mmCIF file of C-alpha atoms and ligand atoms in Angstrom:
data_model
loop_
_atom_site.group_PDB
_atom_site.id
_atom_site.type_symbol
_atom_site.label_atom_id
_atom_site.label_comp_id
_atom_site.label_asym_id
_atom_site.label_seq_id
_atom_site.Cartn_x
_atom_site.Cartn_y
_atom_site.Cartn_z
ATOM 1 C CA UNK V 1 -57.251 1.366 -117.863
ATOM 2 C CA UNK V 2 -55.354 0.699 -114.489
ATOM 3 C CA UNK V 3 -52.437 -0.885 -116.084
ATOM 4 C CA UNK V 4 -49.569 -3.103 -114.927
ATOM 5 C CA UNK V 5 -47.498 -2.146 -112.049
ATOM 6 C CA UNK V 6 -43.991 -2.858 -111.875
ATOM 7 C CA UNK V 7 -41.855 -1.553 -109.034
ATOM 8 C CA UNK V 8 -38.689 -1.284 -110.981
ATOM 9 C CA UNK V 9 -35.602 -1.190 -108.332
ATOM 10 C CA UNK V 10 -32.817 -0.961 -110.707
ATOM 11 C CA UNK V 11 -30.354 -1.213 -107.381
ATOM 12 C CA UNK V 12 -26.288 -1.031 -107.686
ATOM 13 C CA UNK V 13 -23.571 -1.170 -110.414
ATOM 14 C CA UNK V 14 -24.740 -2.818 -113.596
ATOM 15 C CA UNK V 15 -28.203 -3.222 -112.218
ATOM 16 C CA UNK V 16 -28.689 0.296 -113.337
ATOM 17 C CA UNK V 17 -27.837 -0.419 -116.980
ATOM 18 C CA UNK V 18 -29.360 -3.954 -117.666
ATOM 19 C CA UNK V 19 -32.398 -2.791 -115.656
ATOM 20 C CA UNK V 20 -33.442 -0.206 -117.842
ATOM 21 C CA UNK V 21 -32.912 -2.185 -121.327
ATOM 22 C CA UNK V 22 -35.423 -4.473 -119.799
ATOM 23 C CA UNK V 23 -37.513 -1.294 -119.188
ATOM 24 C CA UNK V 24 -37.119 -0.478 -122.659
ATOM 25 C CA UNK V 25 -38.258 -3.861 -123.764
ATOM 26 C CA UNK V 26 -40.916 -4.226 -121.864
ATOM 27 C CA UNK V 27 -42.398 -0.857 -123.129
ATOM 28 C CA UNK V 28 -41.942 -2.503 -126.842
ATOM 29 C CA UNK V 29 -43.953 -5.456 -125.504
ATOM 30 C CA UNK V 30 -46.684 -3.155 -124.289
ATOM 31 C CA UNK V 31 -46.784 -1.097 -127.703
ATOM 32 C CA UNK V 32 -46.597 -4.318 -129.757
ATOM 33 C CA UNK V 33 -49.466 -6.069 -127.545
ATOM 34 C CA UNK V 34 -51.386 -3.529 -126.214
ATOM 35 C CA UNK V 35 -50.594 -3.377 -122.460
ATOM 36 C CA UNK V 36 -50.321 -0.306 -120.396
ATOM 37 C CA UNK V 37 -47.004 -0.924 -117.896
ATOM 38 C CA UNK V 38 -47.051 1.492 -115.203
ATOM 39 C CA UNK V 39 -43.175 2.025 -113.857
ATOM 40 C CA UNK V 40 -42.695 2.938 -110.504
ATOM 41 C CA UNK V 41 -38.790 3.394 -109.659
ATOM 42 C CA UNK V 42 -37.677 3.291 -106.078
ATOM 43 C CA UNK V 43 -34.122 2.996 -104.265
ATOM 44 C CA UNK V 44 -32.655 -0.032 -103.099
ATOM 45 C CA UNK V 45 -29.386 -1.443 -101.965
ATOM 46 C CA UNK V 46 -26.310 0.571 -101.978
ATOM 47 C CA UNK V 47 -27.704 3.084 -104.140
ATOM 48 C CA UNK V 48 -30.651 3.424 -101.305
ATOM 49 C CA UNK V 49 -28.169 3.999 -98.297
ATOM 50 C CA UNK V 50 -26.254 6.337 -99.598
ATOM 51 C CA UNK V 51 -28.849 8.647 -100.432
ATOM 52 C CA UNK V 52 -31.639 7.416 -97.779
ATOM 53 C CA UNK V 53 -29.264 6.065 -95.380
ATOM 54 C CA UNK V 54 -30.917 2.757 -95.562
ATOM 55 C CA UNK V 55 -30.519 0.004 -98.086
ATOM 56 C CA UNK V 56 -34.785 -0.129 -98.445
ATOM 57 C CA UNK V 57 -36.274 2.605 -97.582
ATOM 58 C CA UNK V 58 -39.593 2.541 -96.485
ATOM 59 C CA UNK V 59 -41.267 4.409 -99.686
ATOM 60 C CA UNK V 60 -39.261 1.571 -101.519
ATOM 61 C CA UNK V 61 -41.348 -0.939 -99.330
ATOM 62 C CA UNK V 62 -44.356 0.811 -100.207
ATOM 63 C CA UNK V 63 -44.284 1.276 -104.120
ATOM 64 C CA UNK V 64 -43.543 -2.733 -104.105
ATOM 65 C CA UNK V 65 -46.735 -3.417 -101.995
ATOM 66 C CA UNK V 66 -48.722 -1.337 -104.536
ATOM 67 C CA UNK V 67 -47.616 -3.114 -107.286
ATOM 68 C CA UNK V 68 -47.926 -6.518 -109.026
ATOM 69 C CA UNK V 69 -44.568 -7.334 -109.844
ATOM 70 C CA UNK V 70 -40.962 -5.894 -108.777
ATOM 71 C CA UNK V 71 -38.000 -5.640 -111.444
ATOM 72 C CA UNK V 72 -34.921 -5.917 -109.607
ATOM 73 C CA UNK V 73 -31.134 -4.950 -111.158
ATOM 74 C CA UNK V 74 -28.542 -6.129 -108.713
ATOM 75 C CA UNK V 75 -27.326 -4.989 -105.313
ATOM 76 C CA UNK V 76 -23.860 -4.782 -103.416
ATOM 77 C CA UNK V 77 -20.305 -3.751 -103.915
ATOM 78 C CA UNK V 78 -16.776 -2.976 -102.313
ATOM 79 C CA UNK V 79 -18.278 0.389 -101.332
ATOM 80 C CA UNK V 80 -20.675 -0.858 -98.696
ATOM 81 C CA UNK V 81 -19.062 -4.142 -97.623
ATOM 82 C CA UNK V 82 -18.079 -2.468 -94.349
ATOM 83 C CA UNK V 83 -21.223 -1.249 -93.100
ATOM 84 C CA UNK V 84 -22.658 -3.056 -90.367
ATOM 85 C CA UNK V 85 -25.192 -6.318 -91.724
ATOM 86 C CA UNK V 86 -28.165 -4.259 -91.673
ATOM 87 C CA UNK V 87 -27.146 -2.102 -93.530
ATOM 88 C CA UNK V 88 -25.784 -3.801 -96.266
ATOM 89 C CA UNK V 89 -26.839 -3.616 -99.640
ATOM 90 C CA UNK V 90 -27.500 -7.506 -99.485
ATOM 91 C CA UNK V 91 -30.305 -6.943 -96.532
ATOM 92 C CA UNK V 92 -32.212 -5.138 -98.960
ATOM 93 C CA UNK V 93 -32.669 -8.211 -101.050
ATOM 94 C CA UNK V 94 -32.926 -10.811 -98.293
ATOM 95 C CA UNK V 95 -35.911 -8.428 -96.314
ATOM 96 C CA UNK V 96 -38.097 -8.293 -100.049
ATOM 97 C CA UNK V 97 -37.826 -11.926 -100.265
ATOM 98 C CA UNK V 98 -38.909 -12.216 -96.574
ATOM 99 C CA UNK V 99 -41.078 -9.302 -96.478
ATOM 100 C CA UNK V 100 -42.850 -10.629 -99.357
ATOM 101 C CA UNK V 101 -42.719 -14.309 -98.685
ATOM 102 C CA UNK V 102 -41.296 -14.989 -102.030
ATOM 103 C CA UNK V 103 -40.228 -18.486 -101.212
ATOM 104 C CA UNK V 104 -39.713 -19.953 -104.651
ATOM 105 C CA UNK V 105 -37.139 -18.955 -106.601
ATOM 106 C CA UNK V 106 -37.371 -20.032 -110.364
ATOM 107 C CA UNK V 107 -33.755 -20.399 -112.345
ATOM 108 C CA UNK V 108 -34.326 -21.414 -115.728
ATOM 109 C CA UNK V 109 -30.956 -22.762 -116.825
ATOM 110 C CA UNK V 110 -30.950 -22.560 -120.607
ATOM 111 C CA UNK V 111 -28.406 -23.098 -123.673
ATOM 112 C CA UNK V 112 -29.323 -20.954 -126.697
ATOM 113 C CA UNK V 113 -27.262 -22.939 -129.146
ATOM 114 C CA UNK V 114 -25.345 -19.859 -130.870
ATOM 115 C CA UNK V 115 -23.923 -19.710 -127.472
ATOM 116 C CA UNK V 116 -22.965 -23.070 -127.636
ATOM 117 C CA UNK V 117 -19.157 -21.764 -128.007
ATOM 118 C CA UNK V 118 -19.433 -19.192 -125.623
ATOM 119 C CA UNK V 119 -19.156 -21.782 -122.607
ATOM 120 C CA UNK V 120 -15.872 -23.234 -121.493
ATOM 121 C CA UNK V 121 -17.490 -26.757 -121.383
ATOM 122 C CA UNK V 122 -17.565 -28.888 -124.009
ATOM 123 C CA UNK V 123 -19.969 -28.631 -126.983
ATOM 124 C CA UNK V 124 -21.122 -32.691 -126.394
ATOM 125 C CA UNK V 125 -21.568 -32.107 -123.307
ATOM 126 C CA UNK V 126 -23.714 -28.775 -123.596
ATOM 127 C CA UNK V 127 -26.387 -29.830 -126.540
ATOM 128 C CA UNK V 128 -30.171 -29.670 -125.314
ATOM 129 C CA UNK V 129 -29.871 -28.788 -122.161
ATOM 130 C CA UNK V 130 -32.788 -27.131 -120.107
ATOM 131 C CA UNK V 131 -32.822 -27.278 -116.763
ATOM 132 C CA UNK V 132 -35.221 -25.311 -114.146
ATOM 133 C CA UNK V 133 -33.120 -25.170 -110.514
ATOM 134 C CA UNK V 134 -36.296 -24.579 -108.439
ATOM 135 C CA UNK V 135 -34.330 -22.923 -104.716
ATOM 136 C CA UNK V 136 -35.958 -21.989 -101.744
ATOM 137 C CA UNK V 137 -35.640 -18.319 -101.022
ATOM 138 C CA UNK V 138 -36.731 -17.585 -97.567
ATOM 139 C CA UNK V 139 -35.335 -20.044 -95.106
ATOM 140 C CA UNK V 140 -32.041 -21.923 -94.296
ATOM 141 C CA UNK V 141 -28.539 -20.485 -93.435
ATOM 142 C CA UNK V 142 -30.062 -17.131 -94.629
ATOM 143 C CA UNK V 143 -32.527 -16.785 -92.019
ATOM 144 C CA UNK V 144 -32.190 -19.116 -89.696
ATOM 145 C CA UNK V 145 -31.396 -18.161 -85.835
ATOM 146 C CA UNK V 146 -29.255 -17.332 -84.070
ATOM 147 C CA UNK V 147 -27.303 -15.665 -86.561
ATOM 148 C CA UNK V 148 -24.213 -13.811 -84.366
ATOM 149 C CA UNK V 149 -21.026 -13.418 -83.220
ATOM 150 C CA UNK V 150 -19.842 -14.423 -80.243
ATOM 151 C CA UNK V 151 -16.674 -14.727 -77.968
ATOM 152 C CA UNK V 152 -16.088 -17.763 -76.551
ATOM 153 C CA UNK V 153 -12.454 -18.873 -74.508
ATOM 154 C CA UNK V 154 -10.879 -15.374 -75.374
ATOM 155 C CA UNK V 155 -11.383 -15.853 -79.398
ATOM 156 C CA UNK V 156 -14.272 -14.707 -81.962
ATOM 157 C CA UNK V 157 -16.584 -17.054 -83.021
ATOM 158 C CA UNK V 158 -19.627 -16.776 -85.479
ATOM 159 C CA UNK V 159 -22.599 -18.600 -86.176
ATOM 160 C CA UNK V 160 -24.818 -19.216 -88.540
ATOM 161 C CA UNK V 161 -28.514 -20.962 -88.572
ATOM 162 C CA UNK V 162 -29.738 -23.715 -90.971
ATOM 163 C CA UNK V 163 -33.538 -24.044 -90.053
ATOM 164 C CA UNK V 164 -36.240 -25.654 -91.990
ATOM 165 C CA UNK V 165 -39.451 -26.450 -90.783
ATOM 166 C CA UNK V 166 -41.932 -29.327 -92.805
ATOM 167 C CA UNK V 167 -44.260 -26.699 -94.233
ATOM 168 C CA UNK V 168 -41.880 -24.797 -95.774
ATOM 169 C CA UNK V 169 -40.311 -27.829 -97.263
ATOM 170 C CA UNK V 170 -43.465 -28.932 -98.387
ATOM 171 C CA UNK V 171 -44.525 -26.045 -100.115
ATOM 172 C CA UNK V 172 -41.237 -25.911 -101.975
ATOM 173 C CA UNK V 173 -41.527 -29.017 -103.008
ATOM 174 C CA UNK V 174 -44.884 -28.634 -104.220
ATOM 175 C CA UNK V 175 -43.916 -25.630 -106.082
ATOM 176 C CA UNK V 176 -41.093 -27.670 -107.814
ATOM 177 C CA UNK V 177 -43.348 -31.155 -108.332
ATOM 178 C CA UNK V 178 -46.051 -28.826 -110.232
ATOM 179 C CA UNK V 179 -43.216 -27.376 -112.277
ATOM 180 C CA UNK V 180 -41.806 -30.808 -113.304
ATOM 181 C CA UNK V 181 -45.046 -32.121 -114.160
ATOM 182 C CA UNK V 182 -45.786 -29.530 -116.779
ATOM 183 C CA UNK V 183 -41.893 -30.422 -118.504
ATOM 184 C CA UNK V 184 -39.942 -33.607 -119.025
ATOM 185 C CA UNK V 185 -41.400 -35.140 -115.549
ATOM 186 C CA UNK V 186 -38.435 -35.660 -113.374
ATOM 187 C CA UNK V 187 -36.825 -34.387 -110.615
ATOM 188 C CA UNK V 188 -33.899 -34.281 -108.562
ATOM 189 C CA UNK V 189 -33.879 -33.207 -105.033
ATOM 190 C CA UNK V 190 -30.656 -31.724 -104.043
ATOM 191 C CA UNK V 191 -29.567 -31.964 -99.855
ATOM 192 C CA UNK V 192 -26.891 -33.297 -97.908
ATOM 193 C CA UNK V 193 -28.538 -35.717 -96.172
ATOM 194 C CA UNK V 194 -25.756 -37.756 -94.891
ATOM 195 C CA UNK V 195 -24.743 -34.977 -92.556
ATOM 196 C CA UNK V 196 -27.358 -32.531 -92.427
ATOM 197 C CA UNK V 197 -30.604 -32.738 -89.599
ATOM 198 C CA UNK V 198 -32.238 -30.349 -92.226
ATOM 199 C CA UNK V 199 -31.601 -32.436 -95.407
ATOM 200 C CA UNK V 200 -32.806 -35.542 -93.304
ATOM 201 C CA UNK V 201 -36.062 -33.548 -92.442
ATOM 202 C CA UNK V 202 -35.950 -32.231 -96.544
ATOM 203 C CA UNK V 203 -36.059 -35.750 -98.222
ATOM 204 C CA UNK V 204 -38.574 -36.944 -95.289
ATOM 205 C CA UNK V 205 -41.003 -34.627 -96.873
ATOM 206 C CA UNK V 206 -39.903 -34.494 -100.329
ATOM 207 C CA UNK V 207 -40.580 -38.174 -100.065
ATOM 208 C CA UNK V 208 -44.098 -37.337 -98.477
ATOM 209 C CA UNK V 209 -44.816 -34.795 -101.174
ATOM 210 C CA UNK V 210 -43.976 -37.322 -104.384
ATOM 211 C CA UNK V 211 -46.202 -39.452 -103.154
ATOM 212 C CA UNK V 212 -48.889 -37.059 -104.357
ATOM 213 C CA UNK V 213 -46.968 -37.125 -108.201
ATOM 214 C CA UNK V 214 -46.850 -40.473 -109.284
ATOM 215 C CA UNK V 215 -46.388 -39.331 -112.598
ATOM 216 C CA UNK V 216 -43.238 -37.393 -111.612
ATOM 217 C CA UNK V 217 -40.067 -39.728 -111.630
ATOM 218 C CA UNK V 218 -38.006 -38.592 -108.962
ATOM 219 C CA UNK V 219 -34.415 -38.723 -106.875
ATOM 220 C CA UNK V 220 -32.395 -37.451 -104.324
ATOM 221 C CA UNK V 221 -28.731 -36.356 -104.984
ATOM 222 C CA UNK V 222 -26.209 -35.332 -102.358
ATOM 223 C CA UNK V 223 -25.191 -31.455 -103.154
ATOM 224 C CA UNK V 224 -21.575 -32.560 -104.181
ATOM 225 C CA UNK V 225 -23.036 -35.034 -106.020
ATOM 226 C CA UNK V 226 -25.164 -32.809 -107.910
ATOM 227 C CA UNK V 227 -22.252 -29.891 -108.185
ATOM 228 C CA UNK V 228 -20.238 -32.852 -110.229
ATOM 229 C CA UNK V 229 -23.061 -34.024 -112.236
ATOM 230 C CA UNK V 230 -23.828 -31.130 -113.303
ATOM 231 C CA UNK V 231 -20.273 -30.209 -115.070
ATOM 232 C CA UNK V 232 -20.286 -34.149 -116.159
ATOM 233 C CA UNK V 233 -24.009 -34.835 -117.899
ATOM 234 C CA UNK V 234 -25.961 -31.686 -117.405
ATOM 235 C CA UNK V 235 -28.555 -33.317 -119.347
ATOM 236 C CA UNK V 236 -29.723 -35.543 -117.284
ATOM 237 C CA UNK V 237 -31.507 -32.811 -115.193
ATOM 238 C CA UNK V 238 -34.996 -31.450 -115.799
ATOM 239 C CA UNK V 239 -35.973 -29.820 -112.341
ATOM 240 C CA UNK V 240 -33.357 -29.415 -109.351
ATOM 241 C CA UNK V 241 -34.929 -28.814 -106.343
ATOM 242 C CA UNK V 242 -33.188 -27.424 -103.124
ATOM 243 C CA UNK V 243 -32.722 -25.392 -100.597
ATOM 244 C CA UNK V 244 -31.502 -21.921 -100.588
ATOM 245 C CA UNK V 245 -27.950 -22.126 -100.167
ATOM 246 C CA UNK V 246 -27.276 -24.801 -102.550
ATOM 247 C CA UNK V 247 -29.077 -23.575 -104.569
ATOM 248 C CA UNK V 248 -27.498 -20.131 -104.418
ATOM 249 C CA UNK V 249 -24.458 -21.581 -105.585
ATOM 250 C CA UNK V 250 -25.285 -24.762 -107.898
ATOM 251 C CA UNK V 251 -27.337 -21.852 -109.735
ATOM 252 C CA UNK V 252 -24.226 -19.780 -110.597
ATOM 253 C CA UNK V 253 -22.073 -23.418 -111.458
ATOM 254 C CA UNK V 254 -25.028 -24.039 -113.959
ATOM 255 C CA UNK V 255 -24.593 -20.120 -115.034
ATOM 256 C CA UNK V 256 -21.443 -20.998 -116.828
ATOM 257 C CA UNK V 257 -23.142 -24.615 -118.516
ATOM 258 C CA UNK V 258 -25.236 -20.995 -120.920
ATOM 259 C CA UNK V 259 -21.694 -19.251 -121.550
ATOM 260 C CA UNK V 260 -22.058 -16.582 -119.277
ATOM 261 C CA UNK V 261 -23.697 -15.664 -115.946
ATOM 262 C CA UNK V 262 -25.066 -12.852 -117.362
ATOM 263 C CA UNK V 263 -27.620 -14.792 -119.417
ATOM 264 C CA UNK V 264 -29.598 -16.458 -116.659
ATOM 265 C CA UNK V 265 -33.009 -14.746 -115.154
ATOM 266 C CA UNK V 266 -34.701 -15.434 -112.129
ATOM 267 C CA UNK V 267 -38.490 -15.302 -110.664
ATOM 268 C CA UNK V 268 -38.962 -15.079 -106.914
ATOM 269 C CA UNK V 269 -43.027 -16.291 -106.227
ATOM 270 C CA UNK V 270 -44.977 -17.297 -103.851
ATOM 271 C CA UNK V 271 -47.988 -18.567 -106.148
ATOM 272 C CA UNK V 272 -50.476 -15.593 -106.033
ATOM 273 C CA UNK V 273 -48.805 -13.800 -108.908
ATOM 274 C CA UNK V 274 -46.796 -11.621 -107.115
ATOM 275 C CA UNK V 275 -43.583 -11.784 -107.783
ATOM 276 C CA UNK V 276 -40.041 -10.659 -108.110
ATOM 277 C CA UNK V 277 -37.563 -10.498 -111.035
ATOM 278 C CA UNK V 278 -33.906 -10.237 -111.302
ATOM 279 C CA UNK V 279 -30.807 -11.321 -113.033
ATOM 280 C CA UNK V 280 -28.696 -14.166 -110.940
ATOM 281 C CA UNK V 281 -25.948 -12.203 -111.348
ATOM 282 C CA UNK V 282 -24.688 -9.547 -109.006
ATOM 283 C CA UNK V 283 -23.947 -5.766 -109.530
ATOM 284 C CA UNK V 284 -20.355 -6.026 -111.268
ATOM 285 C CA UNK V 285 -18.781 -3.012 -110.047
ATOM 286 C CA UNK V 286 -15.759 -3.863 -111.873
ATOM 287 C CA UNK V 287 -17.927 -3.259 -114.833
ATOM 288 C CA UNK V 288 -20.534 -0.864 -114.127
ATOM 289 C CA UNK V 289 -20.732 2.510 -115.907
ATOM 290 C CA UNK V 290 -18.865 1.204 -119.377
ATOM 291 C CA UNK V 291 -21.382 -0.042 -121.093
ATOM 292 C CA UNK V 292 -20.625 -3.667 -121.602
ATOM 293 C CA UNK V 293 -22.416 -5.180 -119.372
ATOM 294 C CA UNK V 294 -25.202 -8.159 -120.845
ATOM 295 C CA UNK V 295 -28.750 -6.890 -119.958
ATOM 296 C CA UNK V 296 -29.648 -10.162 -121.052
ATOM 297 C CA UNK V 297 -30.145 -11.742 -118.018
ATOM 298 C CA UNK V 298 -32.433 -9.000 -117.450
ATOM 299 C CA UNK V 299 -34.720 -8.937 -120.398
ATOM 300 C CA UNK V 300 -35.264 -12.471 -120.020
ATOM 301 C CA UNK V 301 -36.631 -11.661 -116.319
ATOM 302 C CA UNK V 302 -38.850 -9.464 -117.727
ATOM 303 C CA UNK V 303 -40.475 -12.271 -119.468
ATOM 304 C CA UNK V 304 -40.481 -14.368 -116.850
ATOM 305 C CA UNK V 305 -42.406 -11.396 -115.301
ATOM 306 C CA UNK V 306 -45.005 -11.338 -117.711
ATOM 307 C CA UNK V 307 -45.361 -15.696 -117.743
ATOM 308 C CA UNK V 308 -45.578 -15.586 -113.903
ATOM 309 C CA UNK V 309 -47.134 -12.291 -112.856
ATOM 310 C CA UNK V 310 -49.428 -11.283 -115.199
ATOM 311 C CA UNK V 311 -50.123 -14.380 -117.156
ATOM 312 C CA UNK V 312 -49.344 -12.910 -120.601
ATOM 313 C CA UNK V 313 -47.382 -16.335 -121.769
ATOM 314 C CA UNK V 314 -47.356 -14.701 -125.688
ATOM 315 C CA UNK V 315 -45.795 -11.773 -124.748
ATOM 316 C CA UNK V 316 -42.923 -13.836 -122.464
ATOM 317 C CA UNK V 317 -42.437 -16.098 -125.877
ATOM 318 C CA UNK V 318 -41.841 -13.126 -128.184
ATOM 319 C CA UNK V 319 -39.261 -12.045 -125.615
ATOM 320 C CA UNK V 320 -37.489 -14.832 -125.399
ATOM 321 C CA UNK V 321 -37.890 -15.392 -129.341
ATOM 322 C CA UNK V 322 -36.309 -11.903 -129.870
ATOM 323 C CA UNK V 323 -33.309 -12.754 -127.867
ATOM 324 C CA UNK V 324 -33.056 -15.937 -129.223
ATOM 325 C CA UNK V 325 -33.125 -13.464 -132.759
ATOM 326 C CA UNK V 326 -30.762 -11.248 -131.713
ATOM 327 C CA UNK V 327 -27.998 -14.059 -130.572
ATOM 328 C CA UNK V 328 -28.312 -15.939 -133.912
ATOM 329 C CA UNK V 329 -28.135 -12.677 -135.958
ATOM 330 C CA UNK V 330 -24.182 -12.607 -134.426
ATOM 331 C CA UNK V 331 -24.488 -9.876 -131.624
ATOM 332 C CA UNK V 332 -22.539 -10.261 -128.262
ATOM 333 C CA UNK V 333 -21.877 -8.458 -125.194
ATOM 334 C CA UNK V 334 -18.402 -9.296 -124.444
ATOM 335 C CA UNK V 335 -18.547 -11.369 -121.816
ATOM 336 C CA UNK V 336 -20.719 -13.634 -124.842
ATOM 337 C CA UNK V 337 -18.416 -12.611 -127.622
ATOM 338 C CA UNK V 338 -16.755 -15.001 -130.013
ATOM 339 C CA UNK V 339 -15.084 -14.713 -133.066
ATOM 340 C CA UNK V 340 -16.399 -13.617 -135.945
ATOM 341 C CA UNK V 341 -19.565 -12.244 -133.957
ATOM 342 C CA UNK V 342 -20.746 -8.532 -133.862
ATOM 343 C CA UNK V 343 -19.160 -6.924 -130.282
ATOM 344 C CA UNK V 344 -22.322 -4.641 -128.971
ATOM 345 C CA UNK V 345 -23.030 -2.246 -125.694
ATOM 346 C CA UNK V 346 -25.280 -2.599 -123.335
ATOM 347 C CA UNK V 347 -27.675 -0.453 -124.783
ATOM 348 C CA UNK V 348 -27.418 -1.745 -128.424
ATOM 349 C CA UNK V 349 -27.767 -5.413 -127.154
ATOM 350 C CA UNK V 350 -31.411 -4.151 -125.562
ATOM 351 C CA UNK V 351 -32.247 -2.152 -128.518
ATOM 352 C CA UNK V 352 -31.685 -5.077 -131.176
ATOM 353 C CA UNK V 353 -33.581 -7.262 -128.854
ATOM 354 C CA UNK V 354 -36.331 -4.026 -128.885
ATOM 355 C CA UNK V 355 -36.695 -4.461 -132.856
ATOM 356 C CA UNK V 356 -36.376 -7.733 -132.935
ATOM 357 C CA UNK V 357 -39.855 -7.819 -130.749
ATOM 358 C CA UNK V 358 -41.277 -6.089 -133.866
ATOM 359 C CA UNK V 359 -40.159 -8.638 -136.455
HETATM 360 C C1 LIG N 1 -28.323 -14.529 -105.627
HETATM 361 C C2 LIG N 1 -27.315 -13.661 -104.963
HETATM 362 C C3 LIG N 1 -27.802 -13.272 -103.576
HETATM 363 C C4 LIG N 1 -28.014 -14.546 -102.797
HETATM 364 C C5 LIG N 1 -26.885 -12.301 -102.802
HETATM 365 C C6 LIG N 1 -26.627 -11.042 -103.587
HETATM 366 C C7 LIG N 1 -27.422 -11.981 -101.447
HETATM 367 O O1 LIG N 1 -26.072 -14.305 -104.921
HETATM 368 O O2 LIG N 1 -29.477 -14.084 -105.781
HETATM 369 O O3 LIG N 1 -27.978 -15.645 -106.029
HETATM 370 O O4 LIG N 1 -27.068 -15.094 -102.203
HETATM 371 O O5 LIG N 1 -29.138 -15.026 -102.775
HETATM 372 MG MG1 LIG N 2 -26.015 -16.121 -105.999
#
């Protein structure tokens, strides 16, 4: 039996840690349901540079091409914020997205309702609410050139690039239209479109696209607009669809409508089942090494690896169903923890979440 290949690129600070519970789940899974995973871990990021001297090395490159499905931890942190762009742990991350064409990046935005009291917002504000933010991963301020400093009149000035051509609008859009017509049937397209060339072009052929989906019911919302409806009625969203840097940050704004940032997970696609699959959070140096970081976020990647990348939509549910387990049966990370819950590490959160797959 060939098995299924992850690249697993655990990465930088707590990406280590949350990474490997999700290893440890997944190999539960594979017990439980009779899959062979085959784990191939490679360097990236911080991690990658110091030892390589690069932030992807090019075996890293290589194990990901030869696999179906890469399970990233986090990259970045104080230690490399001086090296030259390049060579940044971040560059990592943006050249596999590129590299790989992953242009759709999936955020499921989800309350379990024992965490209803872990969020600062308010309980009638929070009930039911499930929201998919549906971002564009390859183009935009990322990517877009030039991309430089320059000098101009005796002072430093920098620029950055917001490109976006129609066919990688379009196929965004598509990507986010199919989504919402498999769930509640509605959309909201996110831009700025009063001041933006881009955002003009973006609801030009968001518009062109919906005319294909009838069935979806559709809108488009200024990004400001969006960032304050989201705090105010979070409910009335079902899919958000925008570009990649508002969606970079209206993901991590919805973060805190589940309690804590380190319960949302992410899939990077590009439709052909590859795919890519990391927490939204970041690598918490502050953090890293202790133990108390949530591998949450990371588990629940996992099962959006095995919905997205290798189709196994049973397995993905008992994942999710074990965390959803786990949470009600009191246990909390800290950055989760309330009172009168059970405080738990790291590595007990992932191996509660490990039993609770054999229920
Ligand atoms: C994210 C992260 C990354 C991004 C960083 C680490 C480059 O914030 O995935 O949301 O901005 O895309
Ligand atoms: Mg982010």
């Amino acid at each position: 039996m060939a098995g299924l290949k992850v690249a697993v690129l655990p990465g930088d600070g707590i990406g280590q840690e949350v990474t490997e519970e999700a290893v440890k789940v997944l190999e539960v899974v594979g017990k439980r349901f009779g899959h062979r995973f085959v784990f191939r871990e490679a360097l990236v990021g911080g991690t990658a540079y110091d030892k390589r001297g690069v932030p992807l090395p090019e075996e890293t490159l290589q194990i990901c091409r030869d696999s179906q499905a890469i399970l990233l931890g986090a990259v970045g942190g104080e230690k490399w914020d001086n090296l030259p762009p390049h060579l940044r742990p971040e560059a990592a991350l943006l050249a596999l997205r590129k590299n790989f064409q992953l242009f759709a990046n999936l955020r499921p935005v989800i309350l379990f309702p024992p965490l209803i009291s872990a969020s600062p917002i308010k309980r009638s504000i929070l009930k039911g609410i499930d929201i998919m933010i549906v971002r564009e991963l390859t183009g935009g301020l990322y990517f877009g050139q030039p991309k430089e400093r320059r000098e101009l009149e005796g002072e430093r000035v920098a620029v950055d690039s917001m490109v976006y051509s129609e066919s990688e609008i379009k196929r965004i859009a598509e990507v986010a239209f199919q989504i919402a017509r498999g769930r509640r049937k509605l959309l909201h397209s996110v831009d700025k479109a009063n001041i933006l060339e881009t955002s003009r072009l973006w609801r030009e052929v968001v518009n062109e696209v919906a005319k294909s989906y009838p069935d979806v019911k559709f809108y488009h919302l200024y990004v400001d607009n969006a960032a304050m409806q989201l705090i105010r009625n979070p409910r009335q969203f079902d899919v958000i669809l925008t570009e990649n840097t508002f969606g970079d940050i209206l993901s991590d704004e919805a973060a805190m409508l589940t309690g804590s940032i380190g319960m949302l997970p992410s899939a990077s696609i590009r439709g052909d089942g590859f795919g890519m699959y990391e927490p939204v959070h970041g690598s918490a140096p502050d953090i890293a090494g202790k133990g108390i970081a949530n591998p949450i976020a990371s588990i629940l990647s996992s099962a959006m690896m095995l919905r997205f990348s290798f189709g196994l939509e049973e397995e993905a549910k008992a994942i999710e169903e074990a965390v959803r387990d786990v949470l009600e049966m009191g246990y909390r990370t800290p950055d989760i923890m309330s009172k009168g819950k059970i405080q738990v590490s790291t590595k007990e959160m992932g191996d509660r979440i490990a039993q609770a797959i054999f229920k």
